[in-house]
CSV table of C-alpha atoms and ligand atoms in Angstrom, one decimal:
chain,number,residue,atom,x,y,z
P,1182,MET,CA,78.2,-18.1,29.2
P,1183,GLY,CA,78.3,-16.5,25.8
P,1184,LYS,CA,79.5,-18.1,22.6
P,1185,GLU,CA,81.9,-17.2,19.8
P,1186,ILE,CA,81.1,-15.0,16.8
P,1187,GLU,CA,83.1,-15.0,13.6
P,1188,MET,CA,82.8,-13.0,10.4
P,1189,ILE,CA,84.7,-14.2,7.4
P,1190,ASN,CA,85.1,-11.8,4.5
P,1191,VAL,CA,81.6,-10.3,5.1
P,1192,SER,CA,80.4,-7.6,2.8
P,1193,LYS,CA,77.0,-5.8,2.7
P,1194,SER,CA,75.7,-3.7,-0.1
P,1195,TYR,CA,72.3,-2.2,-1.0
P,1196,GLY,CA,72.2,-2.4,-4.8
P,1197,ASP,CA,75.4,-0.9,-6.0
P,1198,THR,CA,76.2,0.9,-2.7
P,1199,ALA,CA,78.7,-1.0,-0.6
P,1200,VAL,CA,78.0,-0.4,3.1
P,1201,LEU,CA,80.5,-2.9,4.7
P,1202,ASN,CA,83.6,-4.2,3.0
P,1203,ASP,CA,85.4,-7.5,3.7
P,1204,ILE,CA,84.8,-7.6,7.4
P,1205,ASN,CA,86.9,-10.2,9.3
P,1206,LEU,CA,86.2,-10.5,13.0
P,1207,GLN,CA,86.8,-13.1,15.6
P,1208,ILE,CA,84.9,-12.4,18.8
P,1209,ASN,CA,85.7,-14.7,21.8
P,1210,ALA,CA,83.0,-16.3,23.9
P,1211,GLY,CA,81.9,-13.9,26.7
P,1212,GLU,CA,83.8,-11.0,25.3
P,1213,ARG,CA,82.5,-7.4,25.4
P,1214,ILE,CA,82.9,-5.9,21.9
P,1215,VAL,CA,82.1,-2.4,21.1
P,1216,LEU,CA,81.4,-1.3,17.5
P,1217,LEU,CA,82.5,2.3,17.4
P,1218,GLY,CA,82.6,4.8,14.5
P,1219,PRO,CA,81.0,8.0,13.2
P,1220,SER,CA,77.4,8.0,12.0
P,1221,GLY,CA,77.0,6.1,8.8
P,1222,SER,CA,80.1,4.0,9.2
P,1223,GLY,CA,78.1,0.7,9.2
P,1224,LYS,CA,77.9,-0.2,12.9
P,1225,SER,CA,74.2,-0.9,13.0
P,1226,THR,CA,74.3,-2.8,9.8
P,1227,LEU,CA,77.0,-5.0,11.2
P,1228,LEU,CA,75.1,-5.6,14.4
P,1229,ARG,CA,71.8,-6.3,12.6
P,1230,MET,CA,73.6,-8.9,10.5
P,1231,ILE,CA,74.7,-10.7,13.6
P,1232,ALA,CA,71.1,-10.5,14.8
P,1233,GLY,CA,69.7,-11.9,11.6
P,1234,LEU,CA,67.8,-8.7,10.8
P,1235,GLU,CA,69.9,-7.9,7.8
P,1236,GLU,CA,70.9,-10.3,5.0
P,1237,ILE,CA,74.6,-10.8,4.4
P,1238,THR,CA,75.5,-10.0,0.8
P,1239,LYS,CA,78.9,-11.9,0.8
P,1240,GLY,CA,81.0,-13.9,3.2
P,1241,ASP,CA,80.1,-16.1,6.2
P,1242,LEU,CA,78.8,-15.4,9.7
P,1243,MET,CA,79.6,-18.1,12.2
P,1244,LEU,CA,77.8,-18.3,15.5
P,1245,ASP,CA,79.3,-20.9,17.9
P,1246,HIS,CA,81.3,-22.3,14.9
P,1247,GLN,CA,78.1,-22.9,12.9
P,1248,LYS,CA,77.5,-21.1,9.6
P,1249,ALA,CA,74.5,-18.8,10.5
P,1250,ASN,CA,73.8,-16.7,7.4
P,1251,ALA,CA,70.5,-18.5,6.7
P,1252,ILE,CA,69.4,-19.0,10.3
P,1253,SER,CA,66.4,-16.8,11.0
P,1254,SER,CA,66.6,-14.2,13.7
P,1255,GLY,CA,64.2,-16.0,16.0
P,1256,ASP,CA,66.3,-19.1,15.9
P,1257,ARG,CA,69.5,-17.3,16.9
P,1258,ASP,CA,70.1,-17.2,20.7
P,1259,ILE,CA,70.1,-13.4,20.9
P,1260,ALA,CA,68.6,-10.6,23.0
P,1261,MET,CA,68.7,-7.1,21.6
P,1262,VAL,CA,68.3,-3.7,23.2
P,1263,PHE,CA,67.6,-0.7,21.0
P,1264,GLN,CA,68.0,3.1,21.5
P,1265,ASN,CA,64.2,3.5,21.5
P,1266,TYR,CA,63.5,0.9,24.1
P,1267,ALA,CA,60.4,-0.4,22.1
P,1268,LEU,CA,58.4,-1.4,25.2
P,1269,TYR,CA,54.8,-2.5,24.8
P,1270,PRO,CA,52.8,0.6,26.0
P,1271,HIS,CA,49.8,-1.3,27.3
P,1272,MET,CA,51.9,-3.7,29.4
P,1273,THR,CA,53.3,-3.2,32.9
P,1274,VAL,CA,57.0,-3.3,33.6
P,1275,GLU,CA,56.8,-7.0,34.7
P,1276,ASP,CA,54.6,-8.0,31.7
P,1277,ASN,CA,57.0,-6.4,29.4
P,1278,ILE,CA,59.9,-8.2,31.0
P,1279,THR,CA,58.3,-11.6,31.0
P,1280,PHE,CA,56.3,-11.5,27.7
P,1281,ALA,CA,58.9,-13.4,25.6
P,1282,LEU,CA,59.5,-16.0,28.4
P,1283,LYS,CA,55.8,-16.8,28.5
P,1284,ALA,CA,55.6,-17.0,24.7
P,1285,ASN,CA,58.6,-19.5,24.9
P,1286,LYS,CA,56.8,-21.6,27.5
P,1287,VAL,CA,59.4,-21.1,30.3
P,1288,SER,CA,58.0,-22.5,33.5
P,1289,LYS,CA,56.2,-20.2,35.9
P,1290,THR,CA,58.7,-20.6,38.8
P,1291,GLU,CA,61.6,-20.0,36.5
P,1292,ILE,CA,59.9,-16.9,35.1
P,1293,LYS,CA,59.4,-15.6,38.6
P,1294,THR,CA,63.0,-16.2,39.7
P,1295,ARG,CA,64.4,-14.5,36.6
P,1296,LEU,CA,61.9,-11.6,36.9
P,1297,ASP,CA,62.6,-10.9,40.6
P,1298,GLU,CA,66.4,-11.1,40.0
P,1299,ALA,CA,66.2,-8.6,37.0
P,1300,LEU,CA,63.9,-6.2,38.9
P,1301,ASP,CA,66.2,-6.3,41.9
P,1302,MET,CA,69.4,-5.9,39.8
P,1303,LEU,CA,68.1,-2.9,37.9
P,1304,GLY,CA,66.3,-1.2,40.8
P,1305,LEU,CA,62.9,-1.7,39.2
P,1306,THR,CA,61.1,-3.7,42.0
P,1307,LEU,CA,59.0,-0.7,43.1
P,1308,PHE,CA,57.9,0.0,39.6
P,1309,ARG,CA,56.9,-3.5,38.5
P,1310,LYS,CA,53.2,-2.7,38.1
P,1311,ARG,CA,53.6,0.6,36.3
P,1312,LEU,CA,53.0,1.2,32.6
P,1313,PRO,CA,55.9,2.6,30.5
P,1314,LYS,CA,54.2,6.0,30.2
P,1315,ASP,CA,54.5,6.4,34.0
P,1316,LEU,CA,58.2,5.7,34.0
P,1317,SER,CA,61.2,8.0,33.6
P,1318,GLY,CA,63.5,7.6,30.6
P,1319,GLY,CA,66.1,5.8,32.7
P,1320,GLN,CA,63.5,3.4,34.1
P,1321,ARG,CA,62.2,2.6,30.6
P,1322,GLN,CA,65.7,1.9,29.5
P,1323,ARG,CA,66.3,-0.4,32.5
P,1324,THR,CA,63.0,-2.2,31.7
P,1325,ALA,CA,64.3,-2.8,28.2
P,1326,LEU,CA,67.6,-4.1,29.6
P,1327,ALA,CA,65.7,-6.4,32.1
P,1328,ARG,CA,63.6,-7.8,29.3
P,1329,ALA,CA,66.8,-8.7,27.4
P,1330,ILE,CA,68.7,-10.2,30.3
P,1331,VAL,CA,65.8,-12.5,31.5
P,1332,LYS,CA,66.2,-14.4,28.2
P,1333,ARG,CA,69.6,-15.7,29.3
P,1334,THR,CA,70.8,-15.8,25.7
P,1335,ASP,CA,74.3,-16.5,24.5
P,1336,TYR,CA,74.5,-13.2,22.7
P,1337,PHE,CA,73.5,-9.7,24.0
P,1338,LEU,CA,73.3,-7.2,21.2
P,1339,LEU,CA,72.9,-3.5,22.0
P,1340,ASP,CA,72.4,-0.7,19.5
P,1341,GLU,CA,73.1,2.7,21.1
P,1342,PRO,CA,71.1,1.7,24.1
P,1343,LEU,CA,72.0,4.7,26.2
P,1344,SER,CA,71.8,7.5,23.7
P,1345,ASN,CA,68.5,8.8,25.0
P,1346,LEU,CA,69.7,9.2,28.6
P,1347,ASP,CA,71.4,12.2,30.2
P,1348,VAL,CA,75.0,12.0,31.2
P,1349,ARG,CA,74.4,11.0,34.8
P,1350,LEU,CA,72.0,8.2,33.9
P,1351,ARG,CA,74.4,7.0,31.3
P,1352,LEU,CA,77.1,6.5,33.9
P,1353,ASP,CA,74.8,4.5,36.1
P,1354,ALA,CA,73.6,2.5,33.1
P,1355,ARG,CA,77.2,1.7,32.1
P,1356,LYS,CA,77.8,0.3,35.6
P,1357,GLU,CA,74.6,-1.8,35.3
P,1358,LEU,CA,75.7,-3.2,31.9
P,1359,PHE,CA,79.1,-4.1,33.4
P,1360,ASN,CA,77.4,-5.9,36.3
P,1361,ILE,CA,75.1,-7.7,34.0
P,1362,HIS,CA,78.1,-9.0,32.0
P,1363,GLN,CA,79.9,-10.0,35.2
P,1364,LYS,CA,76.9,-12.1,36.2
P,1365,TYR,CA,75.9,-13.8,33.0
P,1366,HIS,CA,79.1,-13.6,30.8
P,1367,GLN,CA,77.1,-13.3,27.6
P,1368,THR,CA,79.0,-12.2,24.4
P,1369,PHE,CA,78.2,-8.5,24.2
P,1370,VAL,CA,78.2,-6.6,21.0
P,1371,TYR,CA,77.5,-3.0,21.6
P,1372,VAL,CA,77.1,-0.2,19.1
P,1373,THR,CA,78.0,3.4,19.9
P,1374,HIS,CA,79.4,6.5,18.4
P,1375,ASP,CA,80.6,7.6,21.9
P,1376,GLN,CA,84.2,6.8,22.5
P,1377,ILE,CA,83.9,7.1,26.2
P,1378,GLU,CA,81.3,4.4,26.2
P,1379,ALA,CA,83.6,2.3,24.0
P,1380,MET,CA,86.7,2.9,26.1
P,1381,THR,CA,84.9,2.0,29.4
P,1382,LEU,CA,82.8,-0.9,28.3
P,1383,ALA,CA,84.9,-2.8,25.7
P,1384,ASN,CA,87.4,-5.6,26.1
P,1385,ARG,CA,88.1,-4.8,22.5
P,1386,ILE,CA,86.9,-2.1,20.1
P,1387,VAL,CA,86.0,-2.5,16.5
P,1388,LEU,CA,86.6,1.0,15.0
P,1389,LEU,CA,84.7,1.4,11.7
P,1390,HIS,CA,84.9,4.1,9.1
P,1391,GLU,CA,83.1,4.1,5.7
P,1392,GLY,CA,82.4,0.3,6.0
P,1393,HIS,CA,86.0,-0.7,6.7
P,1394,ILE,CA,87.5,-1.8,10.0
P,1395,GLN,CA,90.2,0.7,10.9
P,1396,MET,CA,91.4,-1.1,14.0
P,1397,PHE,CA,90.2,-4.0,16.2
P,1398,ASP,CA,92.1,-4.0,19.5
P,1399,THR,CA,91.9,-3.3,23.2
P,1400,PRO,CA,91.0,0.3,24.3
P,1401,ASP,CA,94.5,0.7,25.6
P,1402,ASN,CA,96.1,-0.1,22.2
P,1403,VAL,CA,93.6,1.9,20.3
P,1404,TYR,CA,94.7,4.9,22.4
P,1405,GLN,CA,98.4,4.2,22.7
P,1406,LYS,CA,99.2,2.7,19.3
P,1407,PRO,CA,96.5,3.8,16.8
P,1408,ALA,CA,96.8,1.8,13.6
P,1409,ASN,CA,96.3,4.8,11.3
P,1410,VAL,CA,95.6,8.5,11.2
P,1411,PHE,CA,91.8,8.0,11.3
P,1412,THR,CA,92.0,6.0,14.5
P,1413,ALA,CA,94.5,8.6,16.0
P,1414,THR,CA,92.3,11.5,15.3
P,1415,PHE,CA,88.9,9.8,16.2
P,1416,ILE,CA,90.0,8.6,19.6
P,1417,GLY,CA,90.8,11.0,22.3
P,1418,SER,CA,89.0,14.2,23.2
P,1419,PRO,CA,90.2,16.3,21.5
P,1420,GLY,CA,91.7,13.8,19.1
P,1421,MET,CA,95.4,13.5,18.2
P,1422,ASN,CA,97.1,16.4,16.4
P,1423,THR,CA,98.6,15.4,13.1
P,1424,ALA,CA,100.7,17.3,10.6
P,1425,GLU,CA,102.8,16.5,7.5
P,1426,VAL,CA,106.5,17.1,8.2
P,1427,GLY,CA,109.8,16.6,6.6
P,1428,TYR,CA,112.5,14.2,8.1
P,1429,ASN,CA,116.2,14.3,7.6
P,1430,GLN,CA,118.9,12.8,9.8
P,1431,GLY,CA,117.3,13.0,13.2
P,1432,LYS,CA,115.5,16.3,12.5
P,1433,VAL,CA,111.8,16.8,11.9
P,1434,THR,CA,111.0,20.0,9.9
P,1435,PHE,CA,107.8,22.0,10.2
P,1436,ASP,CA,108.3,24.6,7.5
P,1437,ASP,CA,111.1,26.8,8.8
P,1438,GLN,CA,111.3,25.2,12.3
P,1439,LYS,CA,113.0,22.0,13.3
P,1440,ILE,CA,113.0,19.7,16.3
P,1441,ASP,CA,115.6,17.1,17.2
P,1442,LEU,CA,114.4,13.6,17.7
P,1443,PRO,CA,115.8,11.3,20.4
P,1444,LYS,CA,118.3,8.8,19.1
P,1445,GLU,CA,115.9,5.8,19.3
P,1446,TRP,CA,113.5,7.5,16.9
P,1447,SER,CA,116.2,8.8,14.5
P,1448,GLU,CA,117.7,5.3,14.2
P,1449,TYR,CA,114.2,3.9,13.6
P,1450,LEU,CA,113.3,6.5,11.0
P,1451,ASP,CA,116.7,6.4,9.2
P,1452,LEU,CA,116.1,2.7,8.7
P,1453,SER,CA,112.7,3.4,7.1
P,1454,GLY,CA,114.2,5.9,4.6
P,1455,ALA,CA,111.2,8.1,4.8
P,1456,LYS,CA,111.6,11.8,4.0
P,1457,GLN,CA,108.0,12.9,4.4
P,1458,LEU,CA,105.9,11.7,7.3
P,1459,ILE,CA,102.8,12.5,9.3
P,1460,ILE,CA,103.6,13.2,12.9
P,1461,GLY,CA,101.0,12.7,15.6
P,1462,ILE,CA,100.9,14.0,19.1
P,1463,ARG,CA,98.0,14.0,21.6
P,1464,PRO,CA,96.9,17.3,23.1
P,1465,GLU,CA,97.7,15.8,26.6
P,1466,HIS,CA,101.3,15.1,25.5
P,1467,LEU,CA,102.1,18.7,24.6
P,1468,SER,CA,102.8,21.5,26.9
P,1469,ILE,CA,103.4,25.2,26.6
P,1470,LEU,CA,106.7,26.8,27.7
P,1471,LYS,CA,107.9,30.4,27.9
P,1472,ASP,CA,111.4,29.4,26.7
P,1473,SER,CA,112.4,27.2,23.9
P,1474,ASN,CA,114.2,23.8,24.1
P,1475,GLU,CA,115.3,21.3,21.5
P,1476,PHE,CA,111.8,19.7,21.4
P,1477,SER,CA,109.8,22.9,21.2
P,1478,LEU,CA,108.3,24.9,18.4
P,1479,SER,CA,107.3,28.5,18.4
P,1480,GLY,CA,103.7,29.3,17.6
P,1481,LYS,CA,100.8,31.7,18.2
P,1482,VAL,CA,97.8,31.2,20.5
P,1483,VAL,CA,94.7,31.5,18.2
P,1484,TYR,CA,91.9,30.0,20.3
P,1485,LYS,CA,91.1,28.9,23.8
P,1486,GLU,CA,88.4,26.7,25.4
P,1487,LEU,CA,87.7,25.8,29.0
P,1488,LEU,CA,86.9,22.0,29.2
P,1489,GLY,CA,86.1,21.9,32.9
P,1490,GLN,CA,89.2,20.4,34.4
P,1491,SER,CA,91.5,21.5,31.7
P,1492,HIS,CA,92.0,24.2,29.0
P,1493,ALA,CA,92.3,23.4,25.3
P,1494,ILE,CA,94.6,26.0,23.8
P,1495,THR,CA,95.0,26.1,20.0
P,1496,ILE,CA,98.3,27.1,18.7
P,1497,GLU,CA,99.2,27.9,15.1
P,1498,ILE,CA,102.5,26.6,13.9
P,1499,ALA,CA,103.5,26.7,10.2
P,1500,SER,CA,99.8,27.3,9.3
P,1501,GLN,CA,98.8,24.1,11.1
P,1502,GLU,CA,96.7,24.3,14.3
P,1503,TRP,CA,97.8,22.2,17.3
P,1504,VAL,CA,95.6,21.7,20.3
P,1505,VAL,CA,97.2,21.5,23.7
P,1506,LEU,CA,95.6,20.5,27.0
P,1507,THR,CA,96.8,22.5,30.0
P,1508,GLU,CA,95.9,22.7,33.6
P,1509,SER,CA,96.0,26.5,33.8
P,1510,ASP,CA,95.4,29.2,31.2
P,1511,VAL,CA,97.8,32.1,31.5
P,1512,TYR,CA,98.1,32.7,27.8
P,1513,HIS,CA,96.6,35.5,25.7
P,1514,LEU,CA,95.2,35.3,22.2
P,1515,GLY,CA,97.9,36.3,19.7
P,1516,GLU,CA,100.7,35.6,22.2
P,1517,THR,CA,103.8,33.8,20.9
P,1518,VAL,CA,104.6,30.7,23.0
P,1519,GLN,CA,106.8,27.6,22.8
P,1520,LEU,CA,105.0,24.3,22.2
P,1521,ALA,CA,106.9,21.5,23.9
P,1522,ILE,CA,106.6,18.0,22.5
P,1523,ASN,CA,107.1,15.0,24.8
P,1524,PRO,CA,109.4,12.9,22.6
P,1525,SER,CA,108.4,9.7,24.2
P,1526,LYS,CA,104.8,10.1,23.1
P,1527,ILE,CA,105.3,10.8,19.4
P,1528,HIS,CA,103.6,8.8,16.6
P,1529,PHE,CA,104.5,8.7,12.9
P,1530,PHE,CA,102.3,7.7,10.0
P,1531,ASN,CA,103.1,6.9,6.4
P,1532,VAL,CA,102.1,9.9,4.2
P,1533,ASP,CA,100.6,7.8,1.4
P,1534,THR,CA,98.8,5.0,3.3
P,1535,THR,CA,98.2,7.0,6.6
P,1536,GLN,CA,99.2,3.7,8.4
P,1537,ASN,CA,101.2,3.9,11.7
P,1538,ILE,CA,104.9,3.1,10.8
P,1539,GLY,CA,105.5,1.5,14.2
P,1540,TYR,CA,107.7,2.4,17.2
P,1541,PRO,CA,111.3,2.0,18.3
P,1542,ALA,CA,112.0,-1.0,20.5
P,1543,SER,CA,111.7,0.9,23.7
P,1544,ARG,CA,108.0,1.7,22.9
P,1545,GLN,CA,107.1,-1.8,21.9
D,1245,LIG,P1,75.9,3.6,11.6
D,1245,LIG,O1,75.1,2.6,12.5
D,1245,LIG,O2,77.3,3.5,11.7
D,1245,LIG,O3,75.4,5.0,11.8
D,1245,LIG,P2,74.5,2.2,9.5
D,1245,LIG,O4,74.9,0.8,9.6
D,1245,LIG,O5,73.1,2.6,10.0
D,1245,LIG,O6,75.6,3.2,10.1
D,1245,LIG,O7,74.5,2.7,7.9
D,1245,LIG,C1,75.6,2.5,7.1
D,1245,LIG,C2,75.4,3.0,5.8
D,1245,LIG,O8,74.4,2.2,5.1
D,1245,LIG,C3,74.8,4.4,5.7
D,1245,LIG,O9,75.5,5.1,4.7
D,1245,LIG,C4,73.4,4.2,5.4
D,1245,LIG,O10,72.9,5.4,4.7
D,1245,LIG,C5,73.4,3.0,4.6
D,1245,LIG,N1,72.1,2.2,4.7
D,1245,LIG,C6,71.6,1.7,5.8
D,1245,LIG,N2,70.4,1.1,5.6
D,1245,LIG,C7,70.2,1.2,4.3
D,1245,LIG,C8,69.1,0.8,3.4
D,1245,LIG,N3,68.1,0.0,3.8
D,1245,LIG,N4,69.3,1.1,2.1
D,1245,LIG,C9,70.3,1.8,1.6
D,1245,LIG,N5,71.3,2.2,2.4
D,1245,LIG,C10,71.3,2.0,3.7
């Protein structure tokens, strides 16, 4: 069973350059946490601080309620898996997996039990005598995972472990990771820039941008109730459409066009007193109509993409581009269409702070 991790006002800088700012995190024992964010947002640095591979400039790291800032990496109960598996090239699969256990003087029978279980779980039994150079990328990656799980540590730290695999193998590997967690209940901290991986693996996601936590919540809440414009546009494929709009007495204005808001929204916005807002609507919550209605806007089709199951149609309205996901594509470039907004799926953000302004009672 995994143990708790807590970060209290943790910051990291290299010289004058701040890389992480005032990070506060409380990770429960046995939780699967994904650190998600664009490249350079500070994910790896955060993970490496938990691992003890990176010094903490300010603040406290608590592992199992003990201050751990000064505990060396070797003395933290962690196993780590990296993107470049880092296997010993001259050792067989089984020697790679058991090397650390032998060094730690784990008994021979215990090593054999753990090895056989890991080989079986990860489908490596037939390859146990092979050298890394005679393995496929997927098998190498599974060997690295096996080497980490036999350690039976409290914390399992993974830094983009699946990035070098193709899409099919990644799907298999995600299932394996899930199974590993179901079996050992370690506290997982997993770094990725891939939101699908984050959505599928995480109990909770830490979304990072420029060294700040944007949101720390369940995948469902991150998608349904994004804390700010960055979260709204980063999550989703394509991300949420956002546009600055005017608001007055139940009407939202997009340049010379208006839509009427349902009563629950107009009551909520009237209370806030806001006159300018950022509206957000996901591409999957928009549709295209031939005829207008009170929730639709007139616009021009400017770009189209086939995304496999669906079509992403880009429509220009008041010099803003909106992406709509549709099942069928019957529209021509340059055609004028009506963009229908599903009013129960709208989001609003503060223009100055870009923070979500919340939802009427019916959406709570
Ligand atoms: P991510 O994992 O999200 O891609 P990183 O944690 O690797 O981001 O890096 C965060 C930021 O810290 C980046 O801007 C990176 O250039 C900077 N950085 C990382 N390591 C060092 C270092 N040793 N010296 C200076 N800057 C660094």
